[in-house]
């Protein structure tokens, strides 16, 4: 039953009402911009200054409207702001409040778990948090443990995250102004949610290394693409972009002058004379033409890229159906004689196949979309090489930019030192700090190639590989699919077996390879930028070396000094 003190709380004004969320949480917005107000039900934090590029825009839109009960929305907002601003005077007086700020990257998930708990209470007929008891908490845990798409039991670590908000509300009970648990009530009192969820403490690093039978062909393919195929792709993208910029489409032409008709005729005659096919549209644009109802499937010019044809002829305006009919006989005649083919990569240079069995053109003719897709695949290869040879975390890879390749500096005996500039995110203040990584030349060249391609792609928002791509296995899966497909076979690339590959697996692989060398544990700690050597030991399983007096598991896996050379000798 609802107590009078809880009912009275509903009439109190929140101490945060009317305040700027970013000001309270000591988060910076760019000059001239304001953060959301506490009273807003949608906190849009996408404009945060120094936000890591690995943070998606979705994770920075904190929507409390998902919570059905309006009073509980205020409760959720008060708790989230208290987690972000433990230094606030209204939070410091709470005996059980956390004293370290909540990571901005974790807030979206916290709101999601709170919405699930509070909305479940609403569906159960609960109208005030004062009526929540242990029985309800236990029933919710049973519900949450099966809250998957197929009704399967979820992992304890996932259940832990869902139950944290249930107990957190008790820690901040004295702050809430619109509703709260009954005084003195704490879900699962005397037990941590960690224990309740059955989660086990992590013993060492849970991410395994990439298996040898996957790593070898993967690195061989990625290095071949970066060193052999990549420069041709980057050059073709630059050529296509320069060609497009030099002859921009500046408008729509509903009629053609005699000069323009003469230009078309001259260009078409040259195509027929030299046996050059007319430019072909991509499949997506062909489909749009058919759906428009203007073009017929039987039209002989359906696949002709008229815009590109006009550019090549020196007519810099888009050709519409009206003037097309004037040119149709000329274009149809030329198409019948020389055909239609993709523009990019015509007459591609021969390259040595990856398997050494002769040479092959670096590409078959491509339309512009296919060329962009191939550029994205090359960037994927650059990402694989950089992650495998630098050991950078996903958040650090995401911070790489077109300016990340620092000039090489002399080292010793004529050798050169190669460095990459990025930002160290983990364990740092919001946004991270500038940092440099010393890498081998292959990794440095891979980043340089990716930067060369990214400079022609305005959709990456300043990030070398785009937002979140480095944290996802999708880009690797696309790369593996291409390698295992017809083009990979044509270029002599060995198929890559299925297996888990992501930034964590590659970082673990490098850690194990480094740590087994003389003085390697300290070298791995420094290179991987671990705070404590114990973390590096967990990566490399080096503790077993000290505990048993025997060779470590790293050494027994065949990755000793000799095995290390074999392990990374992937280009041979």
Coordinates of C-alpha atoms in Angstrom, one line a residue:
X1 CA 0.0 0.0 0.0
X2 CA 1.2 3.5 -0.9
X3 CA 2.6 5.4 2.1
X4 CA 1.7 9.1 2.7
X5 CA 5.3 10.2 2.4
X6 CA 5.6 8.7 -1.1
X7 CA 2.4 10.4 -2.2
X8 CA 3.7 13.7 -0.9
X9 CA 6.9 13.3 -2.9
X10 CA 4.9 13.6 -6.1
X11 CA 4.3 17.2 -5.5
X12 CA 8.0 18.1 -5.1
X13 CA 10.0 19.9 -7.7
X14 CA 13.1 18.1 -8.9
X15 CA 16.3 19.9 -7.9
X16 CA 17.5 19.5 -11.5
X17 CA 14.4 21.0 -13.1
X18 CA 15.2 23.7 -15.6
X19 CA 19.0 22.9 -15.6
X20 CA 21.2 22.1 -18.5
X21 CA 22.1 18.4 -18.4
X22 CA 25.6 19.0 -19.8
X23 CA 26.3 21.7 -17.3
X24 CA 25.3 19.5 -14.4
X25 CA 27.2 16.5 -15.7
X26 CA 30.3 18.7 -16.6
X27 CA 30.1 17.6 -20.3
X28 CA 31.1 20.1 -23.0
X29 CA 29.1 21.2 -25.9
X30 CA 30.7 23.1 -28.8
X31 CA 30.8 26.9 -28.3
X32 CA 27.5 28.5 -28.8
X33 CA 25.5 25.2 -28.4
X34 CA 23.4 24.2 -25.4
X35 CA 22.7 20.8 -24.1
X36 CA 19.3 19.4 -23.4
X37 CA 17.3 20.6 -20.4
X38 CA 16.5 18.2 -17.6
X39 CA 12.7 18.6 -18.2
X40 CA 13.1 17.4 -21.8
X41 CA 12.0 13.8 -22.3
X42 CA 14.6 13.4 -25.1
X43 CA 18.2 14.2 -24.3
X44 CA 20.0 14.6 -27.6
X45 CA 23.7 14.5 -26.8
X46 CA 24.9 14.0 -30.4
X47 CA 26.6 17.4 -30.3
X48 CA 28.9 16.6 -27.4
X49 CA 32.4 18.0 -27.9
X50 CA 35.2 15.4 -28.1
X51 CA 32.7 12.5 -28.3
X52 CA 34.6 9.3 -29.4
X53 CA 33.9 8.3 -33.0
X54 CA 33.2 4.8 -31.8
X55 CA 30.0 6.2 -30.1
X56 CA 27.1 5.8 -32.5
X57 CA 24.6 8.6 -32.8
X58 CA 21.9 6.3 -31.5
X59 CA 23.9 5.8 -28.3
X60 CA 23.9 9.5 -27.8
X61 CA 20.1 10.0 -28.1
X62 CA 18.7 9.3 -24.7
X63 CA 14.9 8.9 -25.0
X64 CA 13.0 8.7 -21.8
X65 CA 9.7 8.6 -23.7
X66 CA 10.1 4.8 -23.8
X67 CA 9.0 4.8 -20.2
X68 CA 5.2 4.8 -20.1
X69 CA 4.5 6.3 -16.7
X70 CA 5.4 10.1 -16.8
X71 CA 6.3 10.2 -13.1
X72 CA 8.8 7.3 -13.6
X73 CA 10.4 9.2 -16.5
X74 CA 11.3 11.9 -14.0
X75 CA 12.7 9.2 -11.7
X76 CA 14.8 7.7 -14.5
X77 CA 16.1 11.2 -15.5
X78 CA 17.0 12.0 -11.9
X79 CA 18.9 8.7 -11.5
X80 CA 20.7 9.0 -14.9
X81 CA 21.8 12.6 -14.1
X82 CA 23.0 11.5 -10.6
X83 CA 25.0 8.7 -12.2
X84 CA 26.6 11.2 -14.6
X85 CA 27.2 13.9 -11.9
X86 CA 28.2 12.3 -8.6
X87 CA 29.9 15.6 -7.6
X88 CA 26.5 17.4 -7.5
X89 CA 25.5 18.6 -4.0
X90 CA 22.2 16.7 -4.2
X91 CA 24.0 13.5 -4.9
X92 CA 27.0 13.7 -2.5
X93 CA 24.7 13.4 0.5
X94 CA 23.3 10.0 -0.6
X95 CA 25.2 7.4 1.4
X96 CA 25.0 4.6 -1.3
X97 CA 25.5 6.7 -4.4
X98 CA 28.4 6.0 -6.8
X99 CA 31.3 8.4 -6.5
X100 CA 32.6 7.9 -10.0
X101 CA 30.7 9.3 -13.0
X102 CA 28.9 6.9 -15.2
X103 CA 30.5 6.4 -18.7
X104 CA 28.6 8.3 -21.3
X105 CA 28.8 5.2 -23.5
X106 CA 26.9 3.2 -20.9
X107 CA 24.0 5.5 -20.4
X108 CA 21.9 4.3 -23.4
X109 CA 22.0 0.8 -22.1
X110 CA 21.2 2.0 -18.6
X111 CA 18.1 3.8 -19.8
X112 CA 17.0 0.7 -21.9
X113 CA 17.2 -1.6 -18.8
X114 CA 15.3 1.0 -16.7
X115 CA 12.6 1.2 -19.3
X116 CA 12.2 -2.5 -19.4
X117 CA 11.9 -2.7 -15.6
X118 CA 9.5 0.2 -15.2
X119 CA 7.3 -0.7 -18.1
X120 CA 7.1 -4.3 -16.8
X121 CA 5.9 -2.9 -13.5
X122 CA 3.3 -0.9 -15.3
X123 CA 2.0 -3.9 -17.2
X124 CA 1.7 -5.7 -13.9
X125 CA -0.6 -3.0 -12.6
X126 CA 1.9 -1.3 -10.3
X127 CA 1.3 2.4 -10.1
X128 CA 3.8 3.5 -7.5
X129 CA 7.3 2.3 -6.8
X130 CA 6.4 2.2 -3.1
X131 CA 4.4 -1.0 -3.8
X132 CA 7.5 -2.8 -5.2
X133 CA 8.5 -5.7 -3.0
X134 CA 10.9 -8.6 -3.2
X135 CA 8.3 -10.9 -4.8
X136 CA 7.9 -8.5 -7.7
X137 CA 11.7 -8.3 -8.1
X138 CA 12.0 -12.0 -8.2
X139 CA 9.1 -12.3 -10.8
X140 CA 10.8 -9.6 -12.9
X141 CA 14.1 -11.5 -12.8
X142 CA 12.3 -14.6 -14.0
X143 CA 10.8 -12.6 -16.8
X144 CA 14.0 -10.8 -17.7
X145 CA 16.0 -14.1 -17.9
X146 CA 13.7 -15.2 -20.7
X147 CA 13.3 -11.9 -22.5
X148 CA 14.9 -12.9 -25.8
X149 CA 13.3 -13.1 -29.2
X150 CA 12.9 -16.9 -28.9
X151 CA 12.2 -17.1 -25.2
X152 CA 15.6 -18.6 -24.4
X153 CA 17.4 -18.1 -21.1
X154 CA 19.9 -15.3 -21.4
X155 CA 23.5 -15.3 -20.2
X156 CA 24.1 -14.3 -16.6
X157 CA 26.2 -11.3 -17.7
X158 CA 23.2 -10.0 -19.7
X159 CA 20.8 -10.6 -16.8
X160 CA 23.2 -8.7 -14.6
X161 CA 22.9 -5.6 -16.7
X162 CA 19.1 -5.9 -16.7
X163 CA 18.9 -6.2 -12.9
X164 CA 21.3 -3.4 -12.0
X165 CA 18.7 -0.7 -12.5
X166 CA 16.3 -2.5 -10.2
X167 CA 18.8 -2.2 -7.3
X168 CA 20.2 1.2 -8.4
X169 CA 16.8 2.8 -7.7
X170 CA 17.2 1.9 -4.0
X171 CA 20.7 3.6 -3.9
X172 CA 19.2 6.9 -5.1
X173 CA 15.9 6.7 -3.2
X174 CA 16.5 9.9 -1.3
X175 CA 16.9 11.9 -4.5
X176 CA 13.7 11.1 -6.2
X177 CA 10.9 13.7 -6.2
X178 CA 8.0 12.0 -8.1
X179 CA 8.1 8.4 -6.8
X180 CA 10.4 6.0 -4.9
X181 CA 10.7 2.6 -3.3
X182 CA 9.3 2.3 0.3
X183 CA 11.8 3.6 2.8
X184 CA 14.4 1.0 3.8
X185 CA 13.5 -1.4 0.9
X186 CA 16.4 -2.7 -1.2
X187 CA 15.9 -5.4 -3.8
X188 CA 17.8 -8.6 -2.8
X189 CA 19.0 -6.9 0.3
X190 CA 22.4 -8.0 1.5
X191 CA 23.2 -9.5 -1.9
X192 CA 24.9 -7.9 -4.9
X193 CA 23.1 -8.1 -8.2
X194 CA 26.3 -9.9 -9.5
X195 CA 25.5 -12.7 -7.1
X196 CA 21.8 -12.7 -7.8
X197 CA 22.3 -13.0 -11.6
X198 CA 24.8 -15.8 -11.1
X199 CA 27.5 -14.0 -13.0
X200 CA 31.0 -15.2 -12.5
X201 CA 34.0 -13.0 -12.2
X202 CA 36.1 -12.9 -15.4
X203 CA 39.2 -15.0 -15.1
X204 CA 41.7 -13.6 -17.6
X205 CA 40.9 -12.5 -21.1
X206 CA 37.8 -14.1 -22.6
X207 CA 38.6 -13.2 -26.2
X208 CA 40.6 -16.0 -27.8
X209 CA 43.2 -15.5 -30.5
X210 CA 42.4 -16.0 -34.1
X211 CA 43.1 -19.6 -35.0
X212 CA 46.2 -20.2 -37.2
X213 CA 44.2 -21.8 -40.0
X214 CA 42.1 -18.6 -40.2
X215 CA 44.9 -16.1 -39.5
X216 CA 47.3 -17.2 -42.2
X217 CA 45.0 -16.9 -45.3
X218 CA 43.3 -13.9 -43.8
X219 CA 46.5 -11.9 -43.4
X220 CA 47.9 -13.2 -46.7
X221 CA 44.8 -11.9 -48.5
X222 CA 44.7 -8.6 -46.6
X223 CA 48.3 -7.9 -47.2
X224 CA 48.1 -8.7 -50.9
X225 CA 45.0 -6.5 -51.3
X226 CA 46.7 -3.6 -49.5
X227 CA 50.1 -3.9 -51.3
X228 CA 49.0 -5.0 -54.8
X229 CA 45.4 -4.3 -55.5
X230 CA 44.8 -1.2 -53.2
X231 CA 47.0 1.4 -55.0
X232 CA 45.2 0.6 -58.3
X233 CA 41.8 1.0 -56.7
X234 CA 42.7 4.2 -55.0
X235 CA 44.1 5.6 -58.2
X236 CA 40.9 4.7 -60.1
X237 CA 38.7 6.3 -57.4
X238 CA 40.7 9.5 -57.6
X239 CA 40.5 9.4 -61.4
X240 CA 36.8 8.9 -61.3
X241 CA 36.3 11.7 -58.8
X242 CA 38.5 14.1 -60.7
X243 CA 36.6 13.3 -63.9
X244 CA 33.3 14.0 -62.2
X245 CA 34.5 17.2 -60.7
X246 CA 36.0 18.5 -63.9
X247 CA 32.7 18.1 -65.8
X248 CA 29.9 18.7 -63.2
X249 CA 26.3 18.2 -64.0
X250 CA 25.0 21.7 -63.5
X251 CA 21.3 21.4 -64.4
X252 CA 18.7 19.7 -66.5
X253 CA 18.6 20.3 -70.3
X254 CA 15.3 20.1 -71.9
X255 CA 16.6 21.0 -75.4
X256 CA 20.0 20.7 -77.2
X257 CA 21.8 23.2 -79.2
X258 CA 23.3 22.3 -82.6
X259 CA 26.7 22.6 -81.0
X260 CA 25.7 20.0 -78.3
X261 CA 24.3 17.7 -81.0
X262 CA 27.5 17.9 -82.9
X263 CA 29.5 17.1 -79.8
X264 CA 27.4 14.0 -79.2
X265 CA 27.8 12.9 -82.8
X266 CA 31.5 13.4 -82.8
X267 CA 31.9 11.5 -79.5
X268 CA 29.8 8.6 -80.7
X269 CA 31.7 8.4 -83.9
X270 CA 34.9 8.2 -82.0
X271 CA 33.5 5.4 -79.8
X272 CA 32.6 3.4 -82.9
X273 CA 35.9 4.1 -84.6
X274 CA 38.0 3.1 -81.5
X275 CA 35.7 0.2 -80.5
X276 CA 34.9 1.8 -77.1
X277 CA 31.6 0.6 -75.5
X278 CA 29.1 3.2 -74.3
X279 CA 29.0 3.7 -70.5
X280 CA 26.7 1.4 -68.6
X281 CA 24.4 2.2 -65.7
X282 CA 24.5 0.3 -62.4
X283 CA 21.7 -2.1 -61.7
X284 CA 20.1 0.1 -59.1
X285 CA 19.7 3.0 -61.5
X286 CA 18.3 0.6 -64.2
X287 CA 15.7 -0.6 -61.8
X288 CA 14.7 3.0 -61.0
X289 CA 14.3 3.8 -64.7
X290 CA 11.9 0.8 -65.1
X291 CA 9.9 1.7 -62.0
X292 CA 9.5 5.3 -63.2
X293 CA 7.3 4.0 -66.0
X294 CA 9.1 6.1 -68.6
X295 CA 11.5 3.4 -69.7
X296 CA 10.6 0.0 -71.1
X297 CA 12.5 -3.2 -70.5
X298 CA 12.9 -3.6 -74.2
X299 CA 14.4 -0.1 -74.7
X300 CA 17.9 -0.6 -76.3
X301 CA 19.1 2.5 -74.3
X302 CA 17.9 1.3 -71.0
X303 CA 21.4 0.4 -69.7
X304 CA 23.2 3.4 -71.2
X305 CA 24.5 6.0 -68.7
X306 CA 23.3 9.1 -70.5
X307 CA 24.8 11.4 -67.8
X308 CA 28.2 9.9 -68.2
X309 CA 27.9 9.9 -72.0
X310 CA 27.0 13.6 -71.9
X311 CA 30.1 14.3 -69.7
X312 CA 32.3 12.4 -72.1
X313 CA 30.9 14.3 -75.0
X314 CA 31.5 17.6 -73.2
X315 CA 27.8 18.4 -72.5
X316 CA 27.6 19.2 -68.8
X317 CA 23.8 19.1 -68.3
X318 CA 21.6 16.1 -67.6
X319 CA 19.8 14.9 -70.7
X320 CA 16.0 14.3 -70.3
X321 CA 13.6 12.3 -72.4
X322 CA 12.8 15.2 -74.8
X323 CA 16.3 15.9 -76.2
X324 CA 17.1 12.2 -75.9
X325 CA 14.7 11.4 -78.7
X326 CA 16.7 13.7 -81.0
X327 CA 19.9 11.8 -80.2
X328 CA 18.3 8.3 -79.9
X329 CA 19.1 7.2 -83.5
X330 CA 22.8 8.1 -83.1
X331 CA 23.1 6.5 -79.6
X332 CA 21.2 3.3 -80.7
X333 CA 23.4 2.9 -83.7
X334 CA 26.6 3.3 -81.6
X335 CA 25.3 0.9 -78.9
X336 CA 24.5 -1.7 -81.5
X337 CA 28.0 -1.6 -82.9
X338 CA 30.2 -1.3 -79.7
X339 CA 27.8 -2.4 -77.0
X340 CA 27.5 -1.1 -73.4
X341 CA 30.0 -1.8 -70.6
X342 CA 31.0 -0.4 -67.2
X343 CA 33.4 2.5 -67.5
X344 CA 35.9 2.1 -64.6
X345 CA 38.8 -0.3 -64.8
X346 CA 38.7 -0.7 -68.6
X347 CA 42.0 -1.9 -69.9
X348 CA 43.1 -2.7 -66.3
X349 CA 46.8 -3.3 -65.8
X350 CA 48.0 -6.9 -65.2
X351 CA 49.1 -7.8 -61.6
X352 CA 50.8 -11.0 -60.4
X353 CA 48.1 -13.3 -58.9
X354 CA 48.3 -13.9 -55.2
X355 CA 49.0 -17.6 -55.7
X356 CA 51.9 -16.9 -58.2
X357 CA 50.1 -18.6 -61.1
X358 CA 50.5 -16.0 -63.8
X359 CA 49.0 -12.5 -64.0
X360 CA 45.5 -11.2 -64.3
X361 CA 43.9 -7.7 -64.7
X362 CA 43.5 -6.1 -61.3
X363 CA 39.8 -5.7 -62.0
X364 CA 37.1 -6.3 -64.6
X365 CA 35.2 -3.2 -65.8
X366 CA 33.2 -1.6 -63.0
X367 CA 30.4 1.0 -62.7
X368 CA 30.9 3.8 -60.2
X369 CA 28.9 2.0 -57.4
X370 CA 30.9 -1.2 -57.9
X371 CA 34.1 0.9 -57.7
X372 CA 33.0 2.5 -54.4
X373 CA 32.2 -1.0 -53.1
X374 CA 35.6 -2.3 -54.1
X375 CA 37.1 0.8 -52.3
X376 CA 35.2 -0.2 -49.2
X377 CA 36.6 -3.7 -49.4
X378 CA 40.1 -2.4 -49.7
X379 CA 39.5 -0.3 -46.6
X380 CA 38.4 -3.5 -44.9
X381 CA 41.7 -5.1 -45.8
X382 CA 43.5 -2.0 -44.4
X383 CA 41.5 -2.4 -41.2
X384 CA 42.4 -6.1 -40.8
X385 CA 46.1 -5.3 -41.4
X386 CA 46.2 -2.4 -39.0
X387 CA 44.3 -4.2 -36.2
X388 CA 46.4 -7.3 -36.6
X389 CA 49.8 -5.6 -36.7
X390 CA 49.2 -2.7 -34.3
X391 CA 47.0 -4.4 -31.6
X392 CA 44.9 -1.2 -31.4
X393 CA 41.5 -1.4 -29.6
X394 CA 38.3 -0.9 -31.6
X395 CA 37.9 2.6 -30.0
X396 CA 41.4 3.5 -31.0
X397 CA 41.0 2.3 -34.6
X398 CA 37.8 4.4 -34.8
X399 CA 39.8 7.5 -34.0
X400 CA 42.2 7.1 -36.9
X401 CA 41.9 9.9 -39.4
X402 CA 43.3 11.0 -42.7
X403 CA 46.1 12.7 -40.8
X404 CA 47.1 9.7 -38.7
X405 CA 50.2 8.7 -40.6
X406 CA 53.0 10.7 -39.1
X407 CA 56.2 11.2 -41.1
X408 CA 58.7 8.4 -40.6
X409 CA 61.7 9.2 -38.4
X410 CA 65.2 7.7 -38.4
X411 CA 65.7 4.9 -35.8
X412 CA 68.9 3.0 -35.9
X413 CA 71.2 1.4 -38.5
X414 CA 69.4 3.1 -41.2
X415 CA 66.0 1.8 -40.1
X416 CA 62.9 4.0 -40.0
X417 CA 60.3 4.3 -37.2
X418 CA 56.7 4.5 -38.3
X419 CA 54.0 6.0 -36.0
X420 CA 50.3 6.3 -36.1
X421 CA 48.4 9.1 -34.3
X422 CA 45.1 8.4 -32.7
X423 CA 43.4 8.8 -29.3
X424 CA 43.5 6.6 -26.3
X425 CA 39.9 6.2 -25.1
X426 CA 39.7 3.4 -22.6
X427 CA 40.4 4.5 -19.0
X428 CA 40.6 8.2 -19.9
X429 CA 38.4 11.2 -19.4
X430 CA 35.5 11.5 -21.9
X431 CA 36.8 11.8 -25.4
X432 CA 40.2 10.3 -24.6
X433 CA 43.7 11.8 -25.0
X434 CA 46.0 12.0 -28.0
X435 CA 48.4 9.1 -28.3
X436 CA 50.8 7.6 -30.8
X437 CA 51.5 4.0 -31.7
X438 CA 54.8 2.8 -33.1
X439 CA 54.0 0.2 -35.8
X440 CA 55.8 -1.7 -38.6
X441 CA 55.8 -0.3 -42.1
X442 CA 53.0 -2.6 -43.4
X443 CA 50.5 -1.2 -40.8
X444 CA 51.6 2.4 -41.6
X445 CA 51.1 1.9 -45.3
X446 CA 47.7 0.3 -44.7
X447 CA 46.5 3.4 -42.8
X448 CA 47.9 5.6 -45.5
X449 CA 46.1 3.7 -48.2
X450 CA 42.8 3.8 -46.3
X451 CA 43.3 7.6 -45.8
X452 CA 43.8 8.0 -49.5
X453 CA 40.5 6.3 -50.2
X454 CA 38.6 8.0 -47.3
X455 CA 39.5 11.4 -48.6
X456 CA 37.2 10.8 -51.5
X457 CA 34.4 9.5 -49.3
X458 CA 32.4 12.3 -47.5
X459 CA 30.2 9.9 -45.6
X460 CA 32.8 8.8 -43.0
X461 CA 32.5 11.9 -40.8
X462 CA 36.2 12.4 -40.4
X463 CA 36.9 8.8 -39.3
X464 CA 39.2 6.7 -41.5
X465 CA 36.9 3.7 -41.4
X466 CA 33.6 5.4 -40.6
X467 CA 31.7 5.3 -37.3
X468 CA 31.7 2.0 -35.5
X469 CA 33.0 0.0 -38.5
X470 CA 36.1 -1.0 -36.6
X471 CA 34.1 -2.4 -33.7
X472 CA 32.0 -4.6 -35.9
X473 CA 32.8 -7.9 -37.5
X474 CA 30.6 -7.0 -40.5
X475 CA 33.4 -5.3 -42.5
X476 CA 35.6 -8.4 -42.0
X477 CA 32.7 -10.7 -43.1
X478 CA 32.3 -8.6 -46.3
X479 CA 36.0 -8.9 -46.9
X480 CA 36.1 -12.6 -46.4
X481 CA 33.0 -13.1 -48.6
X482 CA 34.8 -11.2 -51.4
X483 CA 38.0 -13.2 -51.0
X484 CA 36.0 -16.4 -51.1
X485 CA 34.0 -15.3 -54.1
X486 CA 34.6 -15.2 -57.9
X487 CA 36.9 -12.1 -57.8
X488 CA 39.1 -13.6 -55.0
X489 CA 39.4 -16.8 -57.0
X490 CA 40.2 -14.8 -60.2
X491 CA 43.1 -13.0 -58.4
X492 CA 44.4 -16.2 -56.9
X493 CA 43.5 -15.6 -53.2
X494 CA 43.2 -18.6 -51.0
X495 CA 39.8 -19.0 -49.3
X496 CA 39.5 -17.9 -45.7
X497 CA 37.8 -20.5 -43.4
X498 CA 35.0 -19.4 -41.1
X499 CA 36.1 -18.2 -37.7
X500 CA 35.7 -15.3 -35.2
X501 CA 37.7 -12.3 -36.3
X502 CA 37.3 -8.9 -34.7
X503 CA 39.5 -6.2 -33.1
X504 CA 39.6 -8.0 -29.8
X505 CA 40.7 -11.4 -31.3
X506 CA 43.4 -9.7 -33.3
X507 CA 44.6 -7.7 -30.3
X508 CA 44.8 -11.0 -28.3
X509 CA 46.7 -12.7 -31.1
X510 CA 49.4 -10.0 -31.2
X511 CA 49.6 -10.0 -27.4
X512 CA 50.3 -13.7 -27.3
X513 CA 52.9 -13.4 -30.0
X514 CA 54.7 -10.5 -28.4
X515 CA 54.6 -11.8 -24.8
X516 CA 56.4 -15.0 -25.6
X517 CA 59.6 -13.3 -26.8
X518 CA 62.4 -12.3 -24.4
X519 CA 61.2 -9.4 -22.4
X520 CA 58.0 -9.6 -24.4
X521 CA 55.6 -9.3 -21.5
X522 CA 56.7 -5.8 -20.7
X523 CA 57.0 -5.0 -24.4
X524 CA 53.4 -6.2 -24.9
X525 CA 52.2 -4.1 -21.9
X526 CA 53.8 -1.0 -23.3
X527 CA 52.6 -1.5 -26.9
X528 CA 49.1 -2.5 -25.9
X529 CA 49.0 0.5 -23.5
X530 CA 47.8 -1.6 -20.5
X531 CA 47.8 0.2 -17.1
X532 CA 48.9 -3.0 -15.2
X533 CA 51.2 -5.8 -16.3
X534 CA 48.6 -8.2 -14.8
X535 CA 46.3 -7.3 -17.6
X536 CA 48.9 -8.2 -20.2
X537 CA 49.5 -11.5 -18.3
X538 CA 45.8 -12.2 -18.7
X539 CA 46.1 -11.6 -22.4
X540 CA 49.1 -13.8 -22.9
X541 CA 48.4 -16.5 -20.3
X542 CA 51.8 -15.8 -18.9
X543 CA 50.9 -16.5 -15.3
X544 CA 51.1 -20.3 -16.0
X545 CA 54.8 -19.8 -16.8
X546 CA 55.4 -18.5 -13.2
X547 CA 53.0 -20.8 -11.4
X548 CA 54.2 -24.1 -12.9
X549 CA 57.8 -23.4 -13.8
X550 CA 57.1 -24.8 -17.2
X551 CA 56.8 -23.3 -20.7
X552 CA 53.8 -21.1 -20.9
X553 CA 50.9 -22.0 -23.1
X554 CA 51.9 -19.3 -25.5
X555 CA 55.2 -21.0 -26.1
X556 CA 53.7 -24.5 -26.3
X557 CA 51.3 -23.3 -29.0
X558 CA 54.2 -23.1 -31.4
X559 CA 54.5 -19.3 -31.3
X560 CA 58.0 -19.1 -29.8
X561 CA 60.6 -16.9 -31.5
X562 CA 60.7 -19.3 -34.4
X563 CA 57.0 -19.9 -34.4
X564 CA 56.4 -16.2 -34.2
X565 CA 58.2 -15.6 -37.5
X566 CA 56.1 -18.4 -39.1
X567 CA 52.9 -17.0 -37.6
X568 CA 53.4 -13.6 -39.2
X569 CA 55.1 -14.8 -42.3
X570 CA 51.9 -14.6 -44.3
X571 CA 52.8 -12.9 -47.5
X572 CA 55.1 -15.7 -48.8

